[in-house]
Coordinates of C-alpha atoms in Angstrom, one line a residue:
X18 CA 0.0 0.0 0.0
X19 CA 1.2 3.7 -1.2
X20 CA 2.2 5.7 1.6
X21 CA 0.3 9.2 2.4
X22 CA 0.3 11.5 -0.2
X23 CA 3.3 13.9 0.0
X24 CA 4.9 12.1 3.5
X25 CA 8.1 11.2 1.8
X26 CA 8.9 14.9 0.7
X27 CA 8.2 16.7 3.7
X28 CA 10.4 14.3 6.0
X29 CA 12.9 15.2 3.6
X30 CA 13.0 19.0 3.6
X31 CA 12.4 18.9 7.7
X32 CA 16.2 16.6 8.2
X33 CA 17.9 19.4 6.0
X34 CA 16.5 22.2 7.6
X35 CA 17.7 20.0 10.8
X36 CA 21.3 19.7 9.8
X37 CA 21.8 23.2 8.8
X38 CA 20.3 24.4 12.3
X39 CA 23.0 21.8 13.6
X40 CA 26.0 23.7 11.8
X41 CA 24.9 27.2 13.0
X42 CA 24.9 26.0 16.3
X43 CA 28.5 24.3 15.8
X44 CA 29.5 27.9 14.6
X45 CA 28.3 30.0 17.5
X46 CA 29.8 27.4 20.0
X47 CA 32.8 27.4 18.1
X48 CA 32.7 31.5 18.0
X49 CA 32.2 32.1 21.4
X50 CA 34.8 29.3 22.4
X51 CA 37.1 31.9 20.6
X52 CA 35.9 35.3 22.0
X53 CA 36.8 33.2 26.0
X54 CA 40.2 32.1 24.5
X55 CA 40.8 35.9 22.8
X56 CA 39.9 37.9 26.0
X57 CA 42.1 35.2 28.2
X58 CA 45.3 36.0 26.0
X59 CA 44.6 40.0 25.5
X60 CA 47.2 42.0 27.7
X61 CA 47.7 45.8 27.2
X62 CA 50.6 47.6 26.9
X63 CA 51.5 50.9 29.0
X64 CA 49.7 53.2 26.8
X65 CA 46.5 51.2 27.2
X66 CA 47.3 49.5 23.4
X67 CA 46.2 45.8 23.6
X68 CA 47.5 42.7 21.8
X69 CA 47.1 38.7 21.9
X70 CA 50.1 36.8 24.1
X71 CA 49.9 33.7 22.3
X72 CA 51.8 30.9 24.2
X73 CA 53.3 29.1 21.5
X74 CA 54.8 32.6 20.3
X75 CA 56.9 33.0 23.5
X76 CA 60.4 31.9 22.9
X77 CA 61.9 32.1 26.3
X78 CA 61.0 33.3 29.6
X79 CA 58.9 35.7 30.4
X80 CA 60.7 38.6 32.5
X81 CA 59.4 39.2 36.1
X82 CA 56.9 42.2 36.0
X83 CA 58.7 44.5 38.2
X84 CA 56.4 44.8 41.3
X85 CA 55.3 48.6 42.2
X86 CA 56.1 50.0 45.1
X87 CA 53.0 51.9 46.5
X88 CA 53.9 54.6 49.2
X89 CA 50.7 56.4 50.9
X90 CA 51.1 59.1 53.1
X91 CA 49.4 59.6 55.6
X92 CA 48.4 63.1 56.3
X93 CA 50.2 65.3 58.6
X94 CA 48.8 66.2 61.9
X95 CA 48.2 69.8 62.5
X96 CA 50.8 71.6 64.6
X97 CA 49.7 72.0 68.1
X98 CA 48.4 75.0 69.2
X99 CA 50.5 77.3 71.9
X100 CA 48.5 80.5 72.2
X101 CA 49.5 83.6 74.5
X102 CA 46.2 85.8 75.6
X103 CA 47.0 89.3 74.9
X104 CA 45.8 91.1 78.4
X105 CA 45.4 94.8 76.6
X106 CA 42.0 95.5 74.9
X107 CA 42.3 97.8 72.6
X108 CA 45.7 96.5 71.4
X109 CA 48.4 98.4 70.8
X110 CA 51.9 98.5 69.7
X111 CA 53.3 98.7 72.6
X112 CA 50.9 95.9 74.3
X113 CA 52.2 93.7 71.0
X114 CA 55.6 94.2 71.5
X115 CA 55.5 93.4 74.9
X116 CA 53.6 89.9 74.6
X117 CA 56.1 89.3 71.6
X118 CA 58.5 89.8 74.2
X119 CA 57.3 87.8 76.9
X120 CA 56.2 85.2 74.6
X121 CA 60.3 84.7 73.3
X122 CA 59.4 82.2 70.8
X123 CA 57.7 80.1 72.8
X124 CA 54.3 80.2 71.1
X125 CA 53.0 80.0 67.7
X126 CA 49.6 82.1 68.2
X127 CA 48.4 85.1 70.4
X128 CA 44.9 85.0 71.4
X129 CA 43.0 88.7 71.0
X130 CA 39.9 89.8 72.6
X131 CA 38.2 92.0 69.8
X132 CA 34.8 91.9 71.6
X133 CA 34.5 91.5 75.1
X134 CA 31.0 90.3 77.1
X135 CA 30.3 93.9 77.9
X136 CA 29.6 94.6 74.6
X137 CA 32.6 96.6 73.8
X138 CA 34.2 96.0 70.3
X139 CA 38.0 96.7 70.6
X140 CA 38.8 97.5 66.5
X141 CA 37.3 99.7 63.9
X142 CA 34.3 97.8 63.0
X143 CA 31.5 98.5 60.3
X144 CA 29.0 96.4 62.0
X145 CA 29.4 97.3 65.9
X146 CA 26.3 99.3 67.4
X147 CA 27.3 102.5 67.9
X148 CA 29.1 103.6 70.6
X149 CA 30.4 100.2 71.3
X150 CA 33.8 100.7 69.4
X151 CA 36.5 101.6 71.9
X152 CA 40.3 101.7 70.2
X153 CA 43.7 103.1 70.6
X154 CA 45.2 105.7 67.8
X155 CA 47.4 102.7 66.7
X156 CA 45.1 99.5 67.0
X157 CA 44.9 99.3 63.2
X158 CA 48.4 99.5 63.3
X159 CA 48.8 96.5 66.0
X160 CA 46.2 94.1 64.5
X161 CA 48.0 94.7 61.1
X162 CA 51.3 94.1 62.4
X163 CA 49.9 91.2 64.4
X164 CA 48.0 89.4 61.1
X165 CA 50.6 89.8 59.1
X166 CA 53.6 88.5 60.9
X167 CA 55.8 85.8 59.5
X168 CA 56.7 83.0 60.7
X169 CA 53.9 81.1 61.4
X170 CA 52.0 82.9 63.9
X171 CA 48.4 81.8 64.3
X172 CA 46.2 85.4 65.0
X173 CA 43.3 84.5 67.2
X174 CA 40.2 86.8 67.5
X175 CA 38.2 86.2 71.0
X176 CA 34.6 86.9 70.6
X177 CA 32.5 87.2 73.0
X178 CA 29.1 86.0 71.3
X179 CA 25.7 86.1 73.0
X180 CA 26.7 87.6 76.2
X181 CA 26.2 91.2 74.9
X182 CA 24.2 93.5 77.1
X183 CA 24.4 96.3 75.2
X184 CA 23.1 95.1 71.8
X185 CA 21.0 93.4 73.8
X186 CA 19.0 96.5 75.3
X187 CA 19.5 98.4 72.1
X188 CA 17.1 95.8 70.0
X189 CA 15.1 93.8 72.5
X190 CA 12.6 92.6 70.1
X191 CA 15.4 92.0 67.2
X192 CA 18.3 90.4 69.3
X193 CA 17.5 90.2 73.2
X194 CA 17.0 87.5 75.0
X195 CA 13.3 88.2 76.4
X196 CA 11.7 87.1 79.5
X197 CA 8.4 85.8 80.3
X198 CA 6.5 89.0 80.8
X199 CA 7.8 90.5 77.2
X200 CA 10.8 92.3 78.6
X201 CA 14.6 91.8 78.6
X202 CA 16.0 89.0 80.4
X203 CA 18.5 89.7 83.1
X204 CA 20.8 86.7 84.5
X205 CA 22.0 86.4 87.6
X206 CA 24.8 89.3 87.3
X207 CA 22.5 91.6 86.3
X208 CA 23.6 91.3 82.8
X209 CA 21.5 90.5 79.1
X210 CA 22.0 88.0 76.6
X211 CA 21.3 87.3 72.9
X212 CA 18.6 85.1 71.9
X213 CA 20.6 82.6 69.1
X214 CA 17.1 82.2 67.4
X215 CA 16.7 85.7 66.4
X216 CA 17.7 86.2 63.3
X217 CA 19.4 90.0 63.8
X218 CA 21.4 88.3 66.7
X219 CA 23.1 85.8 64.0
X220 CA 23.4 88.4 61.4
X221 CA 25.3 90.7 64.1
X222 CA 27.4 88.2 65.6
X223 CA 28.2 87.0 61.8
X224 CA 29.3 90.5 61.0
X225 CA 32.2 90.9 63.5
X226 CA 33.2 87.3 62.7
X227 CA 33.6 88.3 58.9
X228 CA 35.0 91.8 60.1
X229 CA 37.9 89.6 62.4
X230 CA 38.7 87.6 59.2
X231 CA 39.3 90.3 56.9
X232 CA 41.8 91.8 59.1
X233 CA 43.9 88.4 58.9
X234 CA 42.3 86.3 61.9
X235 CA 43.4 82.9 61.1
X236 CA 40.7 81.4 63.8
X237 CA 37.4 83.0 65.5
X238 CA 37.1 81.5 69.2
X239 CA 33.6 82.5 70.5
X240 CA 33.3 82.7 74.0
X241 CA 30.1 83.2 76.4
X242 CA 28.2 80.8 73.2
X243 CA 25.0 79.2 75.7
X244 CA 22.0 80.0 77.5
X245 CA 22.6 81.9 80.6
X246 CA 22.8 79.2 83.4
X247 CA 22.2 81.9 86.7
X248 CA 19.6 83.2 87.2
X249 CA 16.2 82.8 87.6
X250 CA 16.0 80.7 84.5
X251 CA 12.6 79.6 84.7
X252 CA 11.8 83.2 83.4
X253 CA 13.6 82.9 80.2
X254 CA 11.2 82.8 77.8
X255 CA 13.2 79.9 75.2
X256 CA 13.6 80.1 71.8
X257 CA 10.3 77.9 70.7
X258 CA 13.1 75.8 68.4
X259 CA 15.0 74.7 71.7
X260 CA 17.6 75.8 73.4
X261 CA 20.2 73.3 71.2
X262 CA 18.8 73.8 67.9
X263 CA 18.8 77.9 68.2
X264 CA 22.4 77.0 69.3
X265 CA 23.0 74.8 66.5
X266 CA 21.3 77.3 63.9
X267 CA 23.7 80.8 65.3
X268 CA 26.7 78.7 65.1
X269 CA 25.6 77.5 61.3
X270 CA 24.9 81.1 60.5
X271 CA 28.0 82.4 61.4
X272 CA 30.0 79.4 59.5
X273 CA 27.9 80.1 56.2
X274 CA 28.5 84.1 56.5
X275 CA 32.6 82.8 56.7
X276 CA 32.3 80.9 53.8
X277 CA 30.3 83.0 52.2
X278 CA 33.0 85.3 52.4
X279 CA 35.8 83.6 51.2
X280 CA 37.4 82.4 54.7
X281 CA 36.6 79.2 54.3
X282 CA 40.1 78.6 55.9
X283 CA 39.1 80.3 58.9
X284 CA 39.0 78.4 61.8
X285 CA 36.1 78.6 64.3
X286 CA 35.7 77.7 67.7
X287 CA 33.6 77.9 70.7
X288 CA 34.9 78.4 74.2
X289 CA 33.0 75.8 76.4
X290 CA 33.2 74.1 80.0
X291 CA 34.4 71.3 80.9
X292 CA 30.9 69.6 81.9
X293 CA 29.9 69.5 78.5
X294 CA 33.1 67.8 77.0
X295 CA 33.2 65.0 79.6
X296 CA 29.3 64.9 80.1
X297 CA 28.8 65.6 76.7
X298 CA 25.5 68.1 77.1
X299 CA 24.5 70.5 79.7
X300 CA 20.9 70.8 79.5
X301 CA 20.7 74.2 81.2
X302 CA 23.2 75.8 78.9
X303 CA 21.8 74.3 75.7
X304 CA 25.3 73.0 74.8
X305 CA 25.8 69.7 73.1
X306 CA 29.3 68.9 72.5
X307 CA 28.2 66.7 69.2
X308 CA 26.5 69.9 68.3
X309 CA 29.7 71.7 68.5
X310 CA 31.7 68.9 66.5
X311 CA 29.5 69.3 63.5
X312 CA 30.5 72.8 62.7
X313 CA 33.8 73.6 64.8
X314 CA 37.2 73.0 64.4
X315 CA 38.3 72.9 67.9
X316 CA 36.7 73.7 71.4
X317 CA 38.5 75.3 74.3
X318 CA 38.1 75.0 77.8
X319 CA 39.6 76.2 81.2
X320 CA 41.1 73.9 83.0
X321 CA 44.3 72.4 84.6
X322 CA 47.2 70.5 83.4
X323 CA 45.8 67.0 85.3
X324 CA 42.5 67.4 84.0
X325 CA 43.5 68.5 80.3
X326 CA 44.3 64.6 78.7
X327 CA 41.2 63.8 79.6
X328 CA 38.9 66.2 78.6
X329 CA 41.5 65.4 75.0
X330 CA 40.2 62.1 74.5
X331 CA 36.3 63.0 74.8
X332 CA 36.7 65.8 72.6
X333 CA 38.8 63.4 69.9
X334 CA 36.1 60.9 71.0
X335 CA 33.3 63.4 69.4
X336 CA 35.5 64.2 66.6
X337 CA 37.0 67.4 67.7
X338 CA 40.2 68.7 68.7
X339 CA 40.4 70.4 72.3
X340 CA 42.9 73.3 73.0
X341 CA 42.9 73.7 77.5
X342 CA 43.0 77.5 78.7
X343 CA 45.4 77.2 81.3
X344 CA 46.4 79.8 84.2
X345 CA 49.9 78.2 84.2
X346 CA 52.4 77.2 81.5
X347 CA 52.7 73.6 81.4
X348 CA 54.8 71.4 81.8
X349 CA 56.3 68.5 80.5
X350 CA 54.9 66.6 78.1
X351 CA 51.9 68.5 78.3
X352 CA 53.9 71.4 77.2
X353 CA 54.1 69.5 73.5
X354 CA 50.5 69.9 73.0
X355 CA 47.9 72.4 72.6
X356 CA 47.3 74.9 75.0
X357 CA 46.0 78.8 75.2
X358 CA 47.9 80.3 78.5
X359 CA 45.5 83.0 79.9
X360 CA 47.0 86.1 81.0
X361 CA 44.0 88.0 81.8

C-alpha cells in the first residue's frame, strides 16, 4: 500500500532544515569558544594599546613584572596650638611688643579679645552698634602688624558671642533674649543675653566674625556661646526651636557668613566648660558637645594641666580637637601639645 500523499517529501525537507540548524549552532559554540580564548590572551601595553600573548609565540621566559612599590602618606597632623592671651584690649603696639617679648618664641599664636562680654568692640568695626567701638590711635596699626607676621604665627580673634548687654537693650525685640512677661532678660549678674534664634542676633554676631577675618584672623574663638545658666532661668522665655537647635542654627549662621566670604580657611571655635566635654550636654546651657563637632574645628576649655588629657580624649572621641586654657604654662609633656595660656 502507497504511503500518504506527499509524507516522503516533507520528512525530507524537515532533516535538511535540521542539519543546517545543527552547523549554526557548531559555529556560534565554536565563536564564542574563541571570544573566552581571545579575552584570556589580551594583555595591554603601557599606553592602554592591547594585543594577543599567544603561548606558542613565546620563545623564552617571560621577565618578572617589576612589582610597584606603592607609598601612601598619611596626612600630617596639624601643629599643636600654643597660644598667649594678649591682656590689653584695645591693642596696641606697645601691648604687642610686649607679649612678643614675653612670649620669646615660645608660642605659635596670640589669642586677642576683639569683643568682650560687655559689649565693647576693641577694633574699627563696620558692623558694631554705635558707641560700642573703643580703640587706641594705633590699633589698626597692631592688628596689622599682628596678622601679618611671619613665621607662622596663628592670629586668634576672642569673641564674646551672645553675652552682649548692650546690643542686647538696644534691639530687645530683634536680638534680646526676652523674659516671660515680654521684657529683657537679666541673668544672675545683672547682665542680658542674645537670643541665638533671632535672626538679627546671628546676622550681628556673623558681622564681627567676617569683620575679624578680613583683618587676617586665622581662627574665631567664640566665648560666652549658651543659654545663661544663673539666674532665675525659669523666666527665660526659650527660643520655641530649643535651646540646642537655636544654638545649632547661630553657630551654622555664622559658618555660612565665613564661607560666604571667602574664609573658608578660617577656623572657628567655641569656648566651652568642661561639663559638656566629659558629660557631653549641659541641659541648662543648651550646649551639646556633638552639636559643636559638626561645625567647629576645635573647642576650648579652662582647665588644669591633670584634667586637660582627659577632657583630649572626649573631645577626639566626638571628633574634635580640644585646646585647654590654662592659668599656668605647662609642663612637661603636656607642654608638646595644645594649649592657650590666659594672661588676663
Amino acid at each position: 500500500m502507497a504511503g500518504a500523499k506527499g509524507y516522503r517529501s516533507y520528512r525530507g525537507r524537515g532533516t535538511k532544515k535540521k542539519i543546517l540548524l545543527a552547523v549554526l549552532l557548531c559555529l556560534v559554540i565554536l565563536a564564542a569558544a574563541v571570544v573566552i580564548w581571545v579575552q584570556g590572551h589580551m594583555v595591554y601595553d603601557a599606553d592602554g594599546t592591547p594585543h594577543l600573548d599567544i603561548p606558542w609565540q613565546q620563545t623564552g621566559e617571560q621577565e618578572p613584572q617589576e612589582e610597584l612599590d606603592l607609598v601612601i602618606e598619611e596626612p600630617e597632623a596639624p601643629p599643636a596650638v600654643h597660644a598667649l592671651s594678649l591682656t590689653a584690649a584695645p591693642l596696641t603696639q606697645v601691648s604687642l611688643k610686649e607679649a612678643r617679648t614675653a612670649a620669646e618664641g615660645s608660642y605659635n599664636a596670640f589669642a586677642v579679645t576683639l569683643k568682650d562680654s560687655g559689649g565693647t568692640v576693641y577694633f574699627d568695626s563696620r558692623t558694631a552698634l554705635s558707641g560700642t567701638v573703643e580703640t587706641a590711635a594705633d590699633t589698626a596699626a597692631a592688628l596689622e602688624s599682628l596678622t601679618q607676621a611671619d613665621g607662622g604665627v596663628t592670629a586668634i580673634a576672642r569673641i564674646s558671642a551672645l553675652l552682649d548687654p548692650v546690643a542686647a537693650r538696644a534691639d530687645v525685640e530683634g536680638m534680646g533674649l526676652m523674659n516671660t512677661g515680654g521684657y529683657i532678660f537679666y541673668d544672675g549678674n545683672n547682665l542680658n543675653w542674645l537670643d541665638p534664634s533671632k535672626e538679627a542676633a546671628q546676622a550681628y554676631l556673623s558681622g564681627i566674625a567676617v569683620e575679624a577675618a578680613e583683618l587676617g584672623f586665622q581662627e574665631i574663638l567664640l566665648t560666652d556661646f549658651s543659654f545663661p545658666t544663673e539666674g532665675s532661668l525659669d523666666r527665660i522665655a526659650y527660643p520655641e526651636a530649643g535651646t540646642r537647635e537655636s544654638l545649632r542654627a547661630c553657630l551654622a549662621a555664622i559658618r555660612t557668613a565665613l564661607d560666604a566670604a571667602g574664609y573658608e580657611e578660617v577656623a572657628l571655635s567655641v569656648e566651652t566648660t568642661a561639663r559638656v566635654i566629659v558629660g557631653g550636654l549641659d541641659e541648662t546651657a543648651g550646649v551639646a558637645l556633638t552639636d559643636l563637632a559638626d561645625v567647629v574645628d576645635r573647642v576650648y576649655a579652662v582647665t588644669t594641666e591633670e584634667q586637660a588629657p582627659a577632657l583630649s580624649a572626649a573631645a577626639e572621641a566626638a571628633g574634635v580637637a580640644f585646646v585647654p586654657e590654662l592659668t599656668a604654662a605647662p609642663t612637661g609633656t603636656a607642654a608638646e601639645g595644645s594649649y592657650l595660656l590666659l594672661t588676663e
